[in-house]
PDB file of C-alpha atoms in Angstrom:
ATOM      1  CA  MET C   1     -54.815  -0.353-109.785  1.00 92.00           C
ATOM      2  CA  GLU C   2     -53.590   2.198-107.313  1.00 94.00           C
ATOM      3  CA  LYS C   3     -50.701   1.288-106.935  1.00 97.00           C
ATOM      4  CA  GLY C   4     -49.626   0.099-110.258  1.00 97.00           C
ATOM      5  CA  SER C   5     -50.485   3.274-111.431  1.00 97.00           C
ATOM      6  CA  LEU C   6     -48.531   5.569-109.181  1.00 98.00           C
ATOM      7  CA  ARG C   7     -45.993   3.633-110.309  1.00 98.00           C
ATOM      8  CA  LEU C   8     -46.334   4.355-113.653  1.00 98.00           C
ATOM      9  CA  LEU C   9     -46.740   7.998-113.266  1.00 98.00           C
ATOM     10  CA  ARG C  10     -43.095   8.147-111.359  1.00 98.00           C
ATOM     11  CA  ALA C  11     -41.842   6.204-114.379  1.00 98.00           C
ATOM     12  CA  ILE C  12     -43.099   8.830-116.388  1.00 97.00           C
ATOM     13  CA  GLU C  13     -42.552  11.968-114.396  1.00 97.00           C
ATOM     14  CA  GLN C  14     -38.421  10.678-114.096  1.00 97.00           C
ATOM     15  CA  LYS C  15     -38.520   9.596-117.490  1.00 96.00           C
ATOM     16  CA  GLU C  16     -37.686   5.808-116.606  1.00 98.00           C
ATOM     17  CA  THR C  17     -36.394   3.123-119.008  1.00 98.00           C
ATOM     18  CA  VAL C  18     -39.717   0.854-119.167  1.00 98.00           C
ATOM     19  CA  ALA C  19     -40.307  -2.524-120.374  1.00 98.00           C
ATOM     20  CA  ILE C  20     -43.036  -4.570-121.675  1.00 98.00           C
ATOM     21  CA  PHE C  21     -43.645  -8.372-121.560  1.00 98.00           C
ATOM     22  CA  ALA C  22     -46.242  -9.321-123.312  1.00 98.00           C
ATOM     23  CA  ASP C  23     -47.673 -12.998-124.347  1.00 97.00           C
ATOM     24  CA  TYR C  24     -47.191 -13.598-128.128  1.00 96.00           C
ATOM     25  CA  ASP C  25     -51.030 -13.854-128.763  1.00 96.00           C
ATOM     26  CA  VAL C  26     -53.214 -11.299-129.770  1.00 96.00           C
ATOM     27  CA  ASP C  27     -53.987 -10.526-126.791  1.00 98.00           C
ATOM     28  CA  GLY C  28     -50.870 -10.020-125.220  1.00 98.00           C
ATOM     29  CA  THR C  29     -49.058  -8.377-128.307  1.00 98.00           C
ATOM     30  CA  VAL C  30     -52.421  -5.563-128.469  1.00 97.00           C
ATOM     31  CA  SER C  31     -51.797  -4.840-124.372  1.00 98.00           C
ATOM     32  CA  ALA C  32     -48.547  -3.723-125.486  1.00 98.00           C
ATOM     33  CA  ALA C  33     -49.413  -1.773-128.260  1.00 98.00           C
ATOM     34  CA  LEU C  34     -52.081   0.098-125.783  1.00 98.00           C
ATOM     35  CA  ILE C  35     -49.613   0.863-123.577  1.00 98.00           C
ATOM     36  CA  SER C  36     -46.964   1.863-125.977  1.00 98.00           C
ATOM     37  CA  LEU C  37     -49.000   4.045-127.920  1.00 97.00           C
ATOM     38  CA  TRP C  38     -50.016   5.537-124.427  1.00 98.00           C
ATOM     39  CA  LEU C  39     -46.743   6.098-123.603  1.00 98.00           C
ATOM     40  CA  ARG C  40     -45.824   7.908-126.875  1.00 97.00           C
ATOM     41  CA  ASN C  41     -47.652  10.843-125.531  1.00 96.00           C
ATOM     42  CA  PHE C  42     -45.124  11.251-122.997  1.00 97.00           C
ATOM     43  CA  SER C  43     -42.291  10.738-125.363  1.00 96.00           C
ATOM     44  CA  ILE C  44     -41.248   7.566-123.848  1.00 97.00           C
ATOM     45  CA  GLU C  45     -40.809   4.596-126.243  1.00 97.00           C
ATOM     46  CA  PRO C  46     -40.620   1.375-124.372  1.00 98.00           C
ATOM     47  CA  THR C  47     -38.878  -1.766-124.965  1.00 98.00           C
ATOM     48  CA  VAL C  48     -41.464  -4.694-126.169  1.00 98.00           C
ATOM     49  CA  TYR C  49     -40.618  -8.170-125.409  1.00 98.00           C
ATOM     50  CA  ILE C  50     -42.593 -10.998-127.080  1.00 97.00           C
ATOM     51  CA  PRO C  51     -41.203 -14.523-125.914  1.00 97.00           C
ATOM     52  CA  ASP C  52     -40.625 -17.483-128.710  1.00 96.00           C
ATOM     53  CA  ARG C  53     -43.465 -19.583-128.171  1.00 94.00           C
ATOM     54  CA  GLU C  54     -41.775 -22.251-129.000  1.00 94.00           C
ATOM     55  CA  THR C  55     -38.445 -22.372-127.152  1.00 96.00           C
ATOM     56  CA  GLU C  56     -39.709 -20.021-124.505  1.00 96.00           C
ATOM     57  CA  GLY C  57     -42.981 -20.827-123.620  1.00 94.00           C
ATOM     58  CA  PHE C  58     -45.712 -18.858-122.136  1.00 95.00           C
ATOM     59  CA  GLY C  59     -45.156 -16.176-119.537  1.00 95.00           C
ATOM     60  CA  PRO C  60     -42.270 -14.319-118.021  1.00 97.00           C
ATOM     61  CA  ASN C  61     -39.127 -16.616-118.190  1.00 97.00           C
ATOM     62  CA  ILE C  62     -35.639 -15.933-115.934  1.00 97.00           C
ATOM     63  CA  ASP C  63     -33.564 -14.990-118.768  1.00 97.00           C
ATOM     64  CA  ALA C  64     -35.487 -12.553-120.401  1.00 98.00           C
ATOM     65  CA  MET C  65     -36.623 -10.880-116.967  1.00 98.00           C
ATOM     66  CA  ASN C  66     -32.978 -10.438-116.171  1.00 97.00           C
ATOM     67  CA  LYS C  67     -31.825  -9.292-119.288  1.00 97.00           C
ATOM     68  CA  LEU C  68     -35.018  -6.515-119.204  1.00 98.00           C
ATOM     69  CA  ALA C  69     -33.802  -5.506-115.929  1.00 98.00           C
ATOM     70  CA  LEU C  70     -30.194  -4.743-116.764  1.00 97.00           C
ATOM     71  CA  ASN C  71     -31.322  -1.949-118.829  1.00 96.00           C
ATOM     72  CA  HIS C  72     -34.754  -1.100-117.495  1.00 98.00           C
ATOM     73  CA  SER C  73     -36.410   0.648-113.900  1.00 98.00           C
ATOM     74  CA  LEU C  74     -39.857  -0.675-114.628  1.00 98.00           C
ATOM     75  CA  ILE C  75     -41.029  -3.752-116.424  1.00 98.00           C
ATOM     76  CA  ILE C  76     -44.643  -4.203-117.632  1.00 98.00           C
ATOM     77  CA  CYS C  77     -46.006  -8.113-117.897  1.00 98.00           C
ATOM     78  CA  VAL C  78     -49.290  -7.934-119.691  1.00 98.00           C
ATOM     79  CA  ASP C  79     -51.547 -11.140-120.262  1.00 98.00           C
ATOM     80  CA  CYS C  80     -49.345 -13.010-118.339  1.00 98.00           C
ATOM     81  CA  GLY C  81     -47.154 -13.114-115.182  1.00 97.00           C
ATOM     82  CA  THR C  82     -50.042 -13.553-112.537  1.00 97.00           C
ATOM     83  CA  ASP C  83     -48.287 -16.636-111.408  1.00 95.00           C
ATOM     84  CA  SER C  84     -44.616 -15.679-112.320  1.00 97.00           C
ATOM     85  CA  GLU C  85     -42.621 -15.352-108.959  1.00 97.00           C
ATOM     86  CA  GLU C  86     -39.483 -17.018-109.848  1.00 97.00           C
ATOM     87  CA  ALA C  87     -38.817 -14.544-112.910  1.00 98.00           C
ATOM     88  CA  ILE C  88     -40.336 -11.740-111.489  1.00 98.00           C
ATOM     89  CA  ARG C  89     -38.471 -12.076-108.198  1.00 98.00           C
ATOM     90  CA  GLY C  90     -34.986 -12.487-110.207  1.00 97.00           C
ATOM     91  CA  ALA C  91     -35.835  -8.962-111.921  1.00 98.00           C
ATOM     92  CA  THR C  92     -36.771  -7.097-108.517  1.00 98.00           C
ATOM     93  CA  GLU C  93     -33.444  -8.883-106.776  1.00 97.00           C
ATOM     94  CA  ARG C  94     -32.209  -6.323-109.680  1.00 97.00           C
ATOM     95  CA  GLY C  95     -33.349  -3.254-108.464  1.00 97.00           C
ATOM     96  CA  VAL C  96     -36.537  -3.179-111.110  1.00 98.00           C
ATOM     97  CA  ASP C  97     -40.000  -2.727-110.244  1.00 98.00           C
ATOM     98  CA  VAL C  98     -42.556  -5.373-112.218  1.00 98.00           C
ATOM     99  CA  ILE C  99     -46.053  -4.599-112.454  1.00 98.00           C
ATOM    100  CA  VAL C 100     -48.202  -7.509-113.753  1.00 98.00           C
ATOM    101  CA  ILE C 101     -51.823  -6.723-115.387  1.00 98.00           C
ATOM    102  CA  ASP C 102     -53.060  -9.823-116.375  1.00 98.00           C
ATOM    103  CA  HIS C 103     -56.576 -12.051-116.707  1.00 97.00           C
ATOM    104  CA  HIS C 104     -55.643 -15.675-115.983  1.00 96.00           C
ATOM    105  CA  LYS C 105     -57.137 -17.399-113.005  1.00 93.00           C
ATOM    106  CA  SER C 106     -54.621 -18.386-110.914  1.00 89.00           C
ATOM    107  CA  ASP C 107     -54.526 -20.043-107.230  1.00 87.00           C
ATOM    108  CA  THR C 108     -51.349 -17.983-106.764  1.00 91.00           C
ATOM    109  CA  PHE C 109     -49.731 -14.746-106.995  1.00 92.00           C
ATOM    110  CA  SER C 110     -46.317 -13.562-107.025  1.00 96.00           C
ATOM    111  CA  LYS C 111     -45.662 -11.959-103.785  1.00 96.00           C
ATOM    112  CA  SER C 112     -42.440 -10.199-105.272  1.00 98.00           C
ATOM    113  CA  ALA C 113     -44.534  -8.131-107.865  1.00 98.00           C
ATOM    114  CA  TYR C 114     -44.916  -4.368-107.041  1.00 98.00           C
ATOM    115  CA  ALA C 115     -48.254  -4.368-107.810  1.00 98.00           C
ATOM    116  CA  ILE C 116     -50.588  -7.445-110.133  1.00 97.00           C
ATOM    117  CA  ILE C 117     -53.998  -5.922-111.261  1.00 96.00           C
ATOM    118  CA  ASN C 118     -55.740  -9.154-112.503  1.00 96.00           C
ATOM    119  CA  PRO C 119     -59.767  -9.271-111.506  1.00 94.00           C
ATOM    120  CA  ASN C 120     -59.203 -13.157-111.391  1.00 94.00           C
ATOM    121  CA  ARG C 121     -56.819 -13.131-108.990  1.00 89.00           C
ATOM    122  CA  PHE C 122     -58.459 -15.483-106.468  1.00 85.00           C
ATOM    123  CA  ASP C 123     -58.027 -12.489-103.663  1.00 85.00           C
ATOM    124  CA  GLU C 124     -60.242 -10.304-105.823  1.00 81.00           C
ATOM    125  CA  LYS C 125     -63.582  -9.388-105.893  1.00 76.00           C
ATOM    126  CA  ASN C 126     -64.245 -10.938-109.162  1.00 71.00           C
ATOM    127  CA  ILE C 127     -65.114  -7.514-110.816  1.00 77.00           C
ATOM    128  CA  PHE C 128     -65.797  -7.809-114.525  1.00 88.00           C
ATOM    129  CA  PRO C 129     -63.936 -11.218-114.719  1.00 92.00           C
ATOM    130  CA  TYR C 130     -64.800 -11.853-118.325  1.00 94.00           C
ATOM    131  CA  LEU C 131     -62.181  -9.126-120.007  1.00 96.00           C
ATOM    132  CA  CYS C 132     -59.244 -10.003-121.855  1.00 98.00           C
ATOM    133  CA  ALA C 133     -55.898  -8.562-120.903  1.00 98.00           C
ATOM    134  CA  ALA C 134     -56.228  -5.743-123.071  1.00 98.00           C
ATOM    135  CA  GLY C 135     -59.747  -4.836-121.517  1.00 97.00           C
ATOM    136  CA  VAL C 136     -57.957  -4.716-118.432  1.00 97.00           C
ATOM    137  CA  VAL C 137     -55.498  -2.618-120.101  1.00 98.00           C
ATOM    138  CA  PHE C 138     -57.755  -0.011-120.876  1.00 96.00           C
ATOM    139  CA  ILE C 139     -58.840   0.329-117.796  1.00 95.00           C
ATOM    140  CA  PHE C 140     -55.435   0.517-116.418  1.00 96.00           C
ATOM    141  CA  LEU C 141     -55.029   3.662-118.961  1.00 97.00           C
ATOM    142  CA  VAL C 142     -58.384   5.319-117.728  1.00 94.00           C
ATOM    143  CA  GLU C 143     -57.136   5.372-114.993  1.00 94.00           C
ATOM    144  CA  MET C 144     -53.603   6.812-115.817  1.00 96.00           C
ATOM    145  CA  ASN C 145     -55.811   9.102-117.379  1.00 94.00           C
ATOM    146  CA  ARG C 146     -57.325  10.497-114.720  1.00 93.00           C
ATOM    147  CA  ILE C 147     -54.054  10.637-112.405  1.00 95.00           C
ATOM    148  CA  ILE C 148     -52.280  12.740-114.832  1.00 95.00           C
ATOM    149  CA  PRO C 149     -52.500  16.515-115.433  1.00 92.00           C
ATOM    150  CA  LYS C 150     -55.695  16.992-117.040  1.00 89.00           C
ATOM    151  CA  SER C 151     -53.913  19.547-119.740  1.00 90.00           C
ATOM    152  CA  ARG C 152     -52.299  16.066-120.709  1.00 92.00           C
ATOM    153  CA  SER C 153     -55.205  13.585-120.477  1.00 89.00           C
ATOM    154  CA  SER C 154     -57.642  16.012-122.601  1.00 89.00           C
ATOM    155  CA  GLU C 155     -54.933  15.372-125.543  1.00 92.00           C
ATOM    156  CA  ILE C 156     -55.377  11.902-125.181  1.00 94.00           C
ATOM    157  CA  ASN C 157     -58.559  10.000-126.772  1.00 92.00           C
ATOM    158  CA  LEU C 158     -58.561   6.854-124.924  1.00 92.00           C
ATOM    159  CA  LEU C 159     -62.237   6.196-127.295  1.00 90.00           C
ATOM    160  CA  SER C 160     -59.705   5.473-130.480  1.00 91.00           C
ATOM    161  CA  CYS C 161     -57.937   2.660-129.451  1.00 93.00           C
ATOM    162  CA  LEU C 162     -60.942   0.745-128.832  1.00 93.00           C
ATOM    163  CA  ASN C 163     -60.594  -0.884-132.502  1.00 92.00           C
ATOM    164  CA  LEU C 164     -57.694  -2.501-130.976  1.00 94.00           C
ATOM    165  CA  VAL C 165     -59.131  -3.717-127.490  1.00 96.00           C
ATOM    166  CA  SER C 166     -62.577  -5.147-129.705  1.00 94.00           C
ATOM    167  CA  LEU C 167     -59.814  -7.296-131.626  1.00 94.00           C
ATOM    168  CA  ALA C 168     -57.887  -8.634-128.831  1.00 96.00           C
ATOM    169  CA  THR C 169     -61.669  -9.120-126.950  1.00 96.00           C
ATOM    170  CA  ILE C 170     -62.752 -11.130-130.202  1.00 94.00           C
ATOM    171  CA  ALA C 171     -59.228 -13.059-130.603  1.00 95.00           C
ATOM    172  CA  ASP C 172     -59.101 -14.397-126.986  1.00 96.00           C
ATOM    173  CA  VAL C 173     -62.450 -15.603-127.431  1.00 94.00           C
ATOM    174  CA  VAL C 174     -63.927 -14.106-124.061  1.00 96.00           C
ATOM    175  CA  PRO C 175     -67.411 -14.042-123.583  1.00 93.00           C
ATOM    176  CA  LEU C 176     -69.376 -11.153-125.434  1.00 91.00           C
ATOM    177  CA  ILE C 177     -71.098  -9.534-122.209  1.00 89.00           C
ATOM    178  CA  GLY C 178     -71.191  -6.397-120.963  1.00 85.00           C
ATOM    179  CA  LEU C 179     -68.217  -4.155-121.096  1.00 90.00           C
ATOM    180  CA  ASN C 180     -66.691  -6.487-124.032  1.00 92.00           C
ATOM    181  CA  ARG C 181     -69.828  -6.361-125.714  1.00 90.00           C
ATOM    182  CA  ALA C 182     -69.402  -2.241-125.250  1.00 89.00           C
ATOM    183  CA  PHE C 183     -65.737  -2.608-126.692  1.00 92.00           C
ATOM    184  CA  VAL C 184     -66.625  -4.901-129.600  1.00 91.00           C
ATOM    185  CA  LYS C 185     -69.776  -3.021-131.002  1.00 87.00           C
ATOM    186  CA  GLN C 186     -67.363   0.798-130.400  1.00 88.00           C
ATOM    187  CA  GLY C 187     -64.526  -1.078-132.029  1.00 89.00           C
ATOM    188  CA  LEU C 188     -65.985  -2.326-135.478  1.00 84.00           C
ATOM    189  CA  LYS C 189     -67.410   1.196-135.793  1.00 83.00           C
ATOM    190  CA  ILE C 190     -63.528   2.736-135.618  1.00 86.00           C
ATOM    191  CA  PHE C 191     -62.350  -0.292-137.820  1.00 81.00           C
ATOM    192  CA  GLN C 192     -64.923   0.466-140.621  1.00 77.00           C
ATOM    193  CA  ASN C 193     -63.672   3.994-140.991  1.00 78.00           C
ATOM    194  CA  ARG C 194     -60.545   2.101-142.438  1.00 73.00           C
ATOM    195  CA  LEU C 195     -60.426   1.708-145.865  1.00 76.00           C
ATOM    196  CA  CYS C 196     -59.525  -2.048-146.800  1.00 72.00           C
ATOM    197  CA  LEU C 197     -61.831  -2.943-143.734  1.00 69.00           C
ATOM    198  CA  LYS C 198     -64.487  -0.538-144.948  1.00 72.00           C
ATOM    199  CA  MET C 199     -64.627  -1.712-148.687  1.00 78.00           C
ATOM    200  CA  PHE C 200     -64.702  -5.063-146.855  1.00 71.00           C
ATOM    201  CA  GLY C 201     -67.278  -4.591-145.121  1.00 71.00           C
ATOM    202  CA  THR C 202     -69.733  -3.052-147.962  1.00 76.00           C
ATOM    203  CA  HIS C 203     -68.966  -5.791-150.384  1.00 76.00           C
ATOM    204  CA  PHE C 204     -70.429  -8.232-147.963  1.00 72.00           C
ATOM    205  CA  ASN C 205     -72.935  -5.627-146.511  1.00 73.00           C
ATOM    206  CA  LEU C 206     -71.649  -6.180-142.987  1.00 65.00           C
ATOM    207  CA  LEU C 207     -72.070  -2.131-142.256  1.00 64.00           C
ATOM    208  CA  GLN C 208     -75.661  -1.611-142.470  1.00 64.00           C
ATOM    209  CA  ASN C 209     -76.307  -1.710-138.422  1.00 60.00           C
ATOM    210  CA  PHE C 210     -72.700   0.103-137.350  1.00 56.00           C
ATOM    211  CA  ASN C 211     -73.843   3.553-138.525  1.00 55.00           C
ATOM    212  CA  GLU C 212     -76.680   3.549-135.983  1.00 52.00           C
ATOM    213  CA  GLU C 213     -76.186   6.315-134.004  1.00 48.00           C
ATOM    214  CA  THR C 214     -76.929   5.471-129.841  1.00 45.00           C
ATOM    215  CA  GLU C 215     -77.110   7.458-127.178  1.00 41.00           C
ATOM    216  CA  TYR C 216     -74.314   5.932-125.260  1.00 39.00           C
ATOM    217  CA  ILE C 217     -71.220   4.917-125.801  1.00 43.00           C
ATOM    218  CA  LEU C 218     -70.059   2.486-122.587  1.00 46.00           C
ATOM    219  CA  ASP C 219     -72.573  -0.249-121.451  1.00 45.00           C
ATOM    220  CA  ILE C 220     -70.191  -1.189-118.461  1.00 45.00           C
ATOM    221  CA  GLY C 221     -72.958  -3.793-118.018  1.00 45.00           C
ATOM    222  CA  THR C 222     -74.135  -5.307-114.577  1.00 44.00           C
ATOM    223  CA  GLY C 223     -73.295  -4.248-111.187  1.00 44.00           C
ATOM    224  CA  TYR C 224     -72.902  -0.931-108.962  1.00 42.00           C
ATOM    225  CA  GLY C 225     -69.511  -1.396-107.606  1.00 49.00           C
ATOM    226  CA  GLU C 226     -66.733   1.004-107.459  1.00 52.00           C
ATOM    227  CA  THR C 227     -65.152  -0.093-110.889  1.00 54.00           C
ATOM    228  CA  SER C 228     -68.230   0.975-112.853  1.00 58.00           C
ATOM    229  CA  ILE C 229     -68.935   4.031-110.701  1.00 57.00           C
ATOM    230  CA  PHE C 230     -65.007   5.004-111.862  1.00 59.00           C
ATOM    231  CA  LEU C 231     -65.679   4.664-115.720  1.00 62.00           C
ATOM    232  CA  ALA C 232     -68.844   6.471-115.269  1.00 61.00           C
ATOM    233  CA  LYS C 233     -66.918   9.147-114.189  1.00 60.00           C
ATOM    234  CA  GLN C 234     -64.031   9.119-116.610  1.00 56.00           C
ATOM    235  CA  PHE C 235     -66.637   8.772-119.712  1.00 57.00           C
ATOM    236  CA  PRO C 236     -69.431  11.589-118.358  1.00 55.00           C
ATOM    237  CA  ASP C 237     -72.579  11.364-121.123  1.00 54.00           C
ATOM    238  CA  LYS C 238     -71.650   8.565-122.566  1.00 55.00           C
ATOM    239  CA  VAL C 239     -71.985   5.918-120.131  1.00 55.00           C
ATOM    240  CA  VAL C 240     -75.377   3.773-119.592  1.00 54.00           C
ATOM    241  CA  ILE C 241     -75.304   1.103-116.398  1.00 53.00           C
ATOM    242  CA  SER C 242     -77.397  -2.020-116.665  1.00 50.00           C
ATOM    243  CA  CYS C 243     -78.787  -2.716-113.195  1.00 48.00           C
ATOM    244  CA  GLU C 244     -79.372  -6.119-111.319  1.00 45.00           C
ATOM    245  CA  LYS C 245     -82.776  -7.211-110.707  1.00 40.00           C
ATOM    246  CA  TYR C 246     -81.909  -6.783-106.983  1.00 38.00           C
ATOM    247  CA  ILE C 247     -83.770  -4.119-105.429  1.00 42.00           C
ATOM    248  CA  ASP C 248     -80.671  -4.109-102.703  1.00 46.00           C
ATOM    249  CA  GLY C 249     -78.567  -3.638-105.822  1.00 48.00           C
ATOM    250  CA  ASN C 250     -80.151  -0.796-107.496  1.00 49.00           C
ATOM    251  CA  ILE C 251     -80.283   0.964-103.877  1.00 50.00           C
ATOM    252  CA  ILE C 252     -76.514   1.218-103.356  1.00 51.00           C
ATOM    253  CA  LEU C 253     -76.041   1.644-106.797  1.00 53.00           C
ATOM    254  CA  LEU C 254     -78.299   5.002-106.632  1.00 55.00           C
ATOM    255  CA  LYS C 255     -76.196   5.714-103.113  1.00 54.00           C
ATOM    256  CA  ASN C 256     -72.867   5.479-105.219  1.00 56.00           C
ATOM    257  CA  ILE C 257     -73.889   7.791-107.805  1.00 53.00           C
ATOM    258  CA  GLU C 258     -75.460  10.511-105.855  1.00 56.00           C
ATOM    259  CA  LYS C 259     -71.777  10.317-103.355  1.00 55.00           C
ATOM    260  CA  ASN C 260     -69.532  10.623-106.872  1.00 54.00           C
ATOM    261  CA  LYS C 261     -72.077  13.368-107.839  1.00 55.00           C
ATOM    262  CA  ILE C 262     -72.556  12.083-110.998  1.00 51.00           C
ATOM    263  CA  LYS C 263     -74.992  13.544-113.706  1.00 51.00           C
ATOM    264  CA  ASN C 264     -76.318  12.550-117.007  1.00 50.00           C
ATOM    265  CA  ILE C 265     -75.945   8.713-116.136  1.00 51.00           C
ATOM    266  CA  ARG C 266     -79.027   6.328-117.460  1.00 51.00           C
ATOM    267  CA  LEU C 267     -79.935   3.609-116.141  1.00 50.00           C
ATOM    268  CA  HIS C 268     -81.449   0.986-118.352  1.00 49.00           C
ATOM    269  CA  ASN C 269     -84.039  -2.420-117.856  1.00 47.00           C
ATOM    270  CA  GLY C 270     -86.567  -0.408-115.984  1.00 42.00           C
ATOM    271  CA  ASN C 271     -85.287  -1.874-112.394  1.00 40.00           C
ATOM    272  CA  VAL C 272     -85.123   1.672-111.035  1.00 37.00           C
TER     273      VAL C 272
END
């Protein structure tokens, strides 16, 4: 995460040309849209390449990556690319850095990629293994907001993008648990403000529960690792952490909260 975010930060500072290679499904296209919308805050309009499902198949292919490498210095592969070593190596041999943001399980990963951000990498700790690619992209953009100047990050409302994240989460049929459930809950609240969807929801009586005020915006689910603390720090006053049943986990969580000087965080399930 850190290596990939710092590389994109350098691309922003130096006004590099950026390309996004996205999978052709909803999760991939939403992931590309999230990064594109975020980059527009810095007057960067990335090239978005979506392969033809029938003729190119899934994941980065050699021809497409070579073409993108001709006039881009950074390629970001979303919802694909974890094990696409041959195609990624071809681009890197042309002096292009490749960042992969993915969620697919794989026994191998590309060694030529500049960074691979994937909670389901075989060598990862498996924090939030249930996220779709758009969910991973959202966390990546939270990290980007953390490392850019505060004057700029305060102008970017990432929570307003949760309607797109919720769309990808539902379309990719990932489990509606933990952070996924929070994404969908908040995303639906944003969706209902769109006139056509509001009329649809009103007609079918679907909105009666969406207007209930909640004290917390993100429920980051079970866990006490670095990612949980990281999200809590980025969204102060808006996070509730669900604790595990095990007392050892709760002690670690409390120590991390104290260490990071996080205030106004509530723990639920009554375990601590």
